[in-house]
Structures are given as structure tokens and as C-alpha cells.
Amino acid sequence: MPRKSPQRALSIKIAKPNGGVAQLQPITVRCPSGWSVESDWVDGSVRRVDAKRHLFVEGDAKTHVYKVMSGAVCLYKVLNDGRRQIIEFALEGDVIGLGSTPTETCNAQALAATRLKCLPIAVMLKAAEQDTSVALRLYKALSRELVAAREHLLCVGQRGATERLVMFFAILSRRNEERGSDPNIIKLPMTRTDIADFLGLKIETVSRTFTKLRRQGFIEIDQITTVHLRNTGELQRLAEGGARV
Amino acid sequence: MPRKSPQRALSIKIAKPNGGVAQLQPITVRCPSGWSVESDWVDGSVRRVDAKRHLFVEGDAKTHVYKVMSGAVCLYKVLNDGRRQIIEFALEGDVIGLGSTPTETCNAQALAATRLKCLPIAVMLKAAEQDTSVALRLYKALSRELVAAREHLLCVGQRGATERLVMFFAILSRRNEERGSDPNIIKLPMTRTDIADFLGLKIETVSRTFTKLRRQGFIEIDQITTVHLRNTGELQRLAEGGARV
DNA sequence: CGACTACTTGACAAGGATCAAAGTTGGTGG
DNA sequence: CCACCAACTTTGATCCTTGTCAAGTAGTCG
């Protein structure tokens, strides 16, 4: 079992630079009403967060719900020796911070410069109380997150390294498809370490698995941040069950 | 990388004996009104399910929300080669099947003879539409499930075998505490295989880890279904971070 | 008492982790 | 525009935890 290492200790420090609420970027711009198509978000202000800054950390009082307008954020939890599990990558259009706990239960860190629309929790709850359709949408959104979390658990608990990585591509591919972009071109706004921590692997394993998939012709890598999927059918088979790669 | 084995194929068959809705026990008894303290559940009927029978399987139309009155149920997902991940053990008092998907996303199997109170989804949704406090409670319940799922993910993704098992005991211990029973006496209504599939381990590893903890004096085992926790403080340390056992 | 199921234990193999080092990439300043 | 530096990634060698296979033990139910 892994034990404390200097790097690990360092990574904790990076994860929680001031150990508290304060690392939000202060720049807050009023959003012109009617700017967003979704009614709940019209009045939200916009916050900008630089790469690697934290939006919030575990234990902070929950103040807002955020919607990623551009950029990317990861939600993660850490063990006290620094091992990190990334729970979710929140990309453009994703909402962070639903959930009814009074304090945040995860850390949220920007992977790149990110713009977020912010909705105060109090506003959201008030809307939910006055309008059951809002409450029900909240319930549905949370429901989707729960399904995703359980799928993630299945992946990390039962799949081997290759299967996990392929699943990861599959998730991003599906996401592209839903948004009308090319499902075979995967942009990776996160580092290999982030991918490793998302999949419950180590960076070396992730790197080797990338290489293996590339050598086998399943993927092509232009820049490290872009993966082209080849032979999607076969990839699908790799992910679904009997992978013997 | 696990591959298909005869056992595996068999276990799928057991998991989905008829591949569909039909393995519910038909015995349904009308519950006398006012029997439960919680208003939402007063009108629910009671269903009895024998050990190993399925309450529902993945893909079934979602018809009811269930509350475990006695016995135990596990929720699990399977890969198509039979690998199984148990998502949750639902024990007395727990509710199953919240979540807004039109079909079930997990399989639910009784670990022992179980009595469940059943509430039709339609009734629940209607109540939620008419009463925002119901909708909000739904939202909070789902929220708790999400927190638990993420904690579980952290455990399976980052912890070693010993840490996972200790965490498992910790969860059950905490649960006992909340319900006023002895936090140091853990009743295990599930088999070792179930525990393994919950923790993302194999049965042999679970068994060996039990033995190791017993030899080290952290636990005592009377009957296989009962574990006594010793040295809870030290156990806590094992679970939280730097376990080098 | 035997068949069955669940659990334990041992020997061995393998997937992934760890340690170490070299190769890339991107940003900064001369 | 290029050189340098830091951070990130890839690759190799080796170790260790957990998985696999196999055998044996302990309860249970007919």
C-alpha cells in the first residue's frame, strides 16, 4: 500500500494552498439579463478562475451552484496522505455543486482558465420552494449525477487499466456526440495525472496504456491533448466486458 | 485481467434467472393506514421477498420506491462477463429506488428474507409536485446517496485491501451508532463474496484480510456473520490514510 | 450421512505500483 | 528568434499486492 512520499505531501499543499475559502478569484462581473437561454441562470454573476486555482475546498460553506461556461474544473476528494480521487470532470455546460449538504463535500479546482456562472444556493432553494418544476429538475439533475457516480464506481471497482481508459474515452466521445462535435476526436483538458486519479490508476500506468492503445492502432495522438479514436467498434468491445488486450 | 470462466457465466444466470421483471414474490399485503410514523409511507403496501430473489433488475421499468422494513437488499451492476460491483447494501430503514430514471439502473437482490414497503413512483412524484417539502426531501435523500457513492468511489479507487475492509466496518459501525446499537458489534447479513464485490476485491483477498485483522487483534469473529471490533482507535488510523499494516 | 454451499488457506502468476531516468513541451527572458 | 528551465510525459527495470487456481475445512439441510 502506498505510503507517504515527499511528492505526496507537496501535492496536498498545492491542493489546499490556504486551507480554506479564500482562493477564489475576486473578479466578478454582472451578467446582462437574458444572456443565457436557461432561465435559472440569467441573473447569475460570472466568476473567472485561473488554471489550478480552487473554486472551493471540502468543508467550505456551500454558497453557490456553478455552471461552467468555458474551461474545465475537476471535483476531487483526498485521503490524508495525499492520495486523490477525481470524482468528476466538469466541462463546458456542466453544473457543479448541486447537492444539499451545508458544506462542500469535494474540492473543486480549475484545470484551465475557467468562466463560471454562479447562482447563490439561497436563490436556488427559494426557486425550488416556489416552483415544484424547479425542485423536480434539481432532483433529476442529481439523479443523473448519481447514475454517473455509480457507473464510475463500477468502472474503477471492476475494470482493468485498459478498460478503464477506454471507458474514459467512451464517456468523452459520447459527450461530444451529444453536443454535436466529432465523437472520434477527444480533447483532453486534463493532465495524465488527472486522468490517473480519475481512473484510480498511477500516471505511469495511464501513460503506458496510452502507448499500448496507440501501438495497437486504437488511438492516434497528435498533441498530447488530443486523441483520435480509430476502430470505434473494437474499442467498444474492449470497454464492454471481456477485454484481454 | 479477469476473463470469462464457467463460474462467472453461471453467476450471471443466477443474477438474472429469468432476465426480466418476473422474479418478484407475488405476495403483497395491504398495510394498515397509520402504521408507519413517516407520512409518505403510510399507504404503501408491503412486499415480501425471499433470500436471493430479485426485487428488480437493470432495465426494468421503475414502478416503485422501496423501504426496507426488515432483512437486507443489495444493489449491484454487472459487466457482461459477469463481474459484479455492489453499489450499496440497503439495510433496515434504507430506501431504494429514488432517482428519476424511467428504468432501473441497478439490480436489486435480497440477501435474506426481506419485507419492503412499496410506494408507487407515480404517487411519490405526485406528492412531490403538490408539496415542495416532499420534493426537497427527495432532493436531500438523493444528495445523501450521492455523497455515499463518492465516498465509496474514493475508497475503491484509492485504498488498499485492508483499508477498504476497515472502511467497510467503519461504515457499518457508524450506522449502528446512529441507530443506538453497539458500534463494536457488526452483524454481516452478506456473504464474503458480497463484501468482495462491494469493495472491488476478490473473495480470497477478503478472507485473507479478515484473517490478518483477526491475527493482529483488530477484530474477533464469533460466527462468520458477526465481527467484534477491538482497538477502534487504531482501526480508525488504518482506514484514514497511511495504512501500512 | 452425504451433498451442498460458504469460507479458509496455500502456491503461484500477473497486473499495476514504485523507482529511476530520459525525452517533450511550453513559457520566459535574453 | 533562440536558449534555458520547469513541468509534464514516456519508458525501462523491478517489486509487491492482489488475482487465480487448487485443495481442504466447516457448517447446513435433506
JSON list of C-alpha atoms in Angstrom, two decimals, chain A residues 105-178:
[
{"chain": "A", "resi": 105, "resn": "THR", "atom": "CA", "xyz": [-18.03, 17.58, 0.19]},
{"chain": "A", "resi": 106, "resn": "CYS", "atom": "CA", "xyz": [-15.39, 17.80, -2.54]},
{"chain": "A", "resi": 107, "resn": "ASN", "atom": "CA", "xyz": [-12.65, 20.09, -3.68]},
{"chain": "A", "resi": 108, "resn": "ALA", "atom": "CA", "xyz": [-13.11, 21.89, -6.97]},
{"chain": "A", "resi": 109, "resn": "GLN", "atom": "CA", "xyz": [-10.08, 23.00, -8.94]},
{"chain": "A", "resi": 110, "resn": "ALA", "atom": "CA", "xyz": [-9.90, 24.67, -12.32]},
{"chain": "A", "resi": 111, "resn": "LEU", "atom": "CA", "xyz": [-7.87, 22.71, -14.88]},
{"chain": "A", "resi": 112, "resn": "ALA", "atom": "CA", "xyz": [-7.60, 25.75, -17.12]},
{"chain": "A", "resi": 113, "resn": "ALA", "atom": "CA", "xyz": [-8.74, 29.34, -17.06]},
{"chain": "A", "resi": 114, "resn": "THR", "atom": "CA", "xyz": [-12.45, 28.97, -16.47]},
{"chain": "A", "resi": 115, "resn": "ARG", "atom": "CA", "xyz": [-15.53, 31.15, -16.52]},
{"chain": "A", "resi": 116, "resn": "LEU", "atom": "CA", "xyz": [-18.37, 30.09, -14.28]},
{"chain": "A", "resi": 117, "resn": "LYS", "atom": "CA", "xyz": [-21.84, 31.37, -13.88]},
{"chain": "A", "resi": 118, "resn": "CYS", "atom": "CA", "xyz": [-22.75, 31.47, -10.20]},
{"chain": "A", "resi": 119, "resn": "LEU", "atom": "CA", "xyz": [-26.13, 31.05, -8.62]},
{"chain": "A", "resi": 120, "resn": "PRO", "atom": "CA", "xyz": [-26.44, 31.55, -4.85]},
{"chain": "A", "resi": 121, "resn": "ILE", "atom": "CA", "xyz": [-27.74, 28.46, -3.10]},
{"chain": "A", "resi": 122, "resn": "ALA", "atom": "CA", "xyz": [-30.33, 30.53, -1.31]},
{"chain": "A", "resi": 123, "resn": "VAL", "atom": "CA", "xyz": [-31.72, 31.74, -4.62]},
{"chain": "A", "resi": 124, "resn": "MET", "atom": "CA", "xyz": [-31.82, 28.24, -5.97]},
{"chain": "A", "resi": 125, "resn": "LEU", "atom": "CA", "xyz": [-33.58, 26.86, -2.92]},
{"chain": "A", "resi": 126, "resn": "LYS", "atom": "CA", "xyz": [-36.07, 29.67, -2.91]},
{"chain": "A", "resi": 127, "resn": "ALA", "atom": "CA", "xyz": [-36.87, 28.99, -6.56]},
{"chain": "A", "resi": 128, "resn": "ALA", "atom": "CA", "xyz": [-37.27, 25.31, -5.74]},
{"chain": "A", "resi": 129, "resn": "GLU", "atom": "CA", "xyz": [-39.66, 26.07, -2.93]},
{"chain": "A", "resi": 130, "resn": "GLN", "atom": "CA", "xyz": [-41.82, 28.32, -5.04]},
{"chain": "A", "resi": 131, "resn": "ASP", "atom": "CA", "xyz": [-41.82, 26.23, -8.15]},
{"chain": "A", "resi": 132, "resn": "THR", "atom": "CA", "xyz": [-42.02, 22.46, -7.96]},
{"chain": "A", "resi": 133, "resn": "SER", "atom": "CA", "xyz": [-40.78, 22.16, -11.53]},
{"chain": "A", "resi": 134, "resn": "VAL", "atom": "CA", "xyz": [-37.51, 23.69, -10.37]},
{"chain": "A", "resi": 135, "resn": "ALA", "atom": "CA", "xyz": [-37.35, 21.26, -7.46]},
{"chain": "A", "resi": 136, "resn": "LEU", "atom": "CA", "xyz": [-38.02, 18.37, -9.79]},
{"chain": "A", "resi": 137, "resn": "ARG", "atom": "CA", "xyz": [-35.34, 19.48, -12.22]},
{"chain": "A", "resi": 138, "resn": "LEU", "atom": "CA", "xyz": [-32.94, 19.64, -9.32]},
{"chain": "A", "resi": 139, "resn": "TYR", "atom": "CA", "xyz": [-33.95, 16.13, -8.40]},
{"chain": "A", "resi": 140, "resn": "LYS", "atom": "CA", "xyz": [-33.40, 14.94, -11.96]},
{"chain": "A", "resi": 141, "resn": "ALA", "atom": "CA", "xyz": [-30.03, 16.59, -12.26]},
{"chain": "A", "resi": 142, "resn": "LEU", "atom": "CA", "xyz": [-28.88, 14.97, -9.03]},
{"chain": "A", "resi": 143, "resn": "SER", "atom": "CA", "xyz": [-30.28, 11.71, -10.26]},
{"chain": "A", "resi": 144, "resn": "ARG", "atom": "CA", "xyz": [-28.08, 11.87, -13.34]},
{"chain": "A", "resi": 145, "resn": "GLU", "atom": "CA", "xyz": [-25.05, 12.58, -11.19]},
{"chain": "A", "resi": 146, "resn": "LEU", "atom": "CA", "xyz": [-25.84, 9.56, -9.08]},
{"chain": "A", "resi": 147, "resn": "VAL", "atom": "CA", "xyz": [-26.08, 7.31, -12.15]},
{"chain": "A", "resi": 148, "resn": "ALA", "atom": "CA", "xyz": [-22.75, 8.64, -13.37]},
{"chain": "A", "resi": 149, "resn": "ALA", "atom": "CA", "xyz": [-21.10, 8.13, -9.99]},
{"chain": "A", "resi": 150, "resn": "ARG", "atom": "CA", "xyz": [-22.29, 4.52, -9.87]},
{"chain": "A", "resi": 151, "resn": "GLU", "atom": "CA", "xyz": [-21.07, 3.84, -13.39]},
{"chain": "A", "resi": 152, "resn": "HIS", "atom": "CA", "xyz": [-17.73, 5.31, -12.37]},
{"chain": "A", "resi": 153, "resn": "LEU", "atom": "CA", "xyz": [-17.66, 3.07, -9.33]},
{"chain": "A", "resi": 154, "resn": "LEU", "atom": "CA", "xyz": [-18.34, 0.01, -11.48]},
{"chain": "A", "resi": 155, "resn": "CYS", "atom": "CA", "xyz": [-15.50, 1.05, -13.76]},
{"chain": "A", "resi": 156, "resn": "VAL", "atom": "CA", "xyz": [-12.94, 1.61, -11.03]},
{"chain": "A", "resi": 157, "resn": "GLY", "atom": "CA", "xyz": [-14.03, -1.36, -8.95]},
{"chain": "A", "resi": 158, "resn": "GLN", "atom": "CA", "xyz": [-14.16, -3.99, -11.68]},
{"chain": "A", "resi": 159, "resn": "ARG", "atom": "CA", "xyz": [-12.30, -2.99, -14.82]},
{"chain": "A", "resi": 160, "resn": "GLY", "atom": "CA", "xyz": [-8.64, -3.35, -15.66]},
{"chain": "A", "resi": 161, "resn": "ALA", "atom": "CA", "xyz": [-6.42, -0.45, -16.67]},
{"chain": "A", "resi": 162, "resn": "THR", "atom": "CA", "xyz": [-7.07, -0.67, -20.41]},
{"chain": "A", "resi": 163, "resn": "GLU", "atom": "CA", "xyz": [-10.79, -1.00, -19.98]},
{"chain": "A", "resi": 164, "resn": "ARG", "atom": "CA", "xyz": [-10.84, 1.98, -17.67]},
{"chain": "A", "resi": 165, "resn": "LEU", "atom": "CA", "xyz": [-9.03, 4.20, -20.12]},
{"chain": "A", "resi": 166, "resn": "VAL", "atom": "CA", "xyz": [-11.23, 3.08, -22.99]},
{"chain": "A", "resi": 167, "resn": "MET", "atom": "CA", "xyz": [-14.30, 3.80, -20.88]},
{"chain": "A", "resi": 168, "resn": "PHE", "atom": "CA", "xyz": [-12.91, 7.22, -20.22]},
{"chain": "A", "resi": 169, "resn": "PHE", "atom": "CA", "xyz": [-12.60, 7.88, -23.93]},
{"chain": "A", "resi": 170, "resn": "ALA", "atom": "CA", "xyz": [-16.07, 6.47, -24.43]},
{"chain": "A", "resi": 171, "resn": "ILE", "atom": "CA", "xyz": [-17.52, 8.94, -21.92]},
{"chain": "A", "resi": 172, "resn": "LEU", "atom": "CA", "xyz": [-15.87, 11.89, -23.61]},
{"chain": "A", "resi": 173, "resn": "SER", "atom": "CA", "xyz": [-16.79, 10.59, -27.05]},
{"chain": "A", "resi": 174, "resn": "ARG", "atom": "CA", "xyz": [-20.42, 10.22, -26.09]},
{"chain": "A", "resi": 175, "resn": "ARG", "atom": "CA", "xyz": [-20.33, 13.69, -24.68]},
{"chain": "A", "resi": 176, "resn": "ASN", "atom": "CA", "xyz": [-19.01, 15.06, -27.96]},
{"chain": "A", "resi": 177, "resn": "GLU", "atom": "CA", "xyz": [-21.73, 13.26, -29.82]},
{"chain": "A", "resi": 178, "resn": "GLU", "atom": "CA", "xyz": [-24.42, 14.78, -27.63]}
]
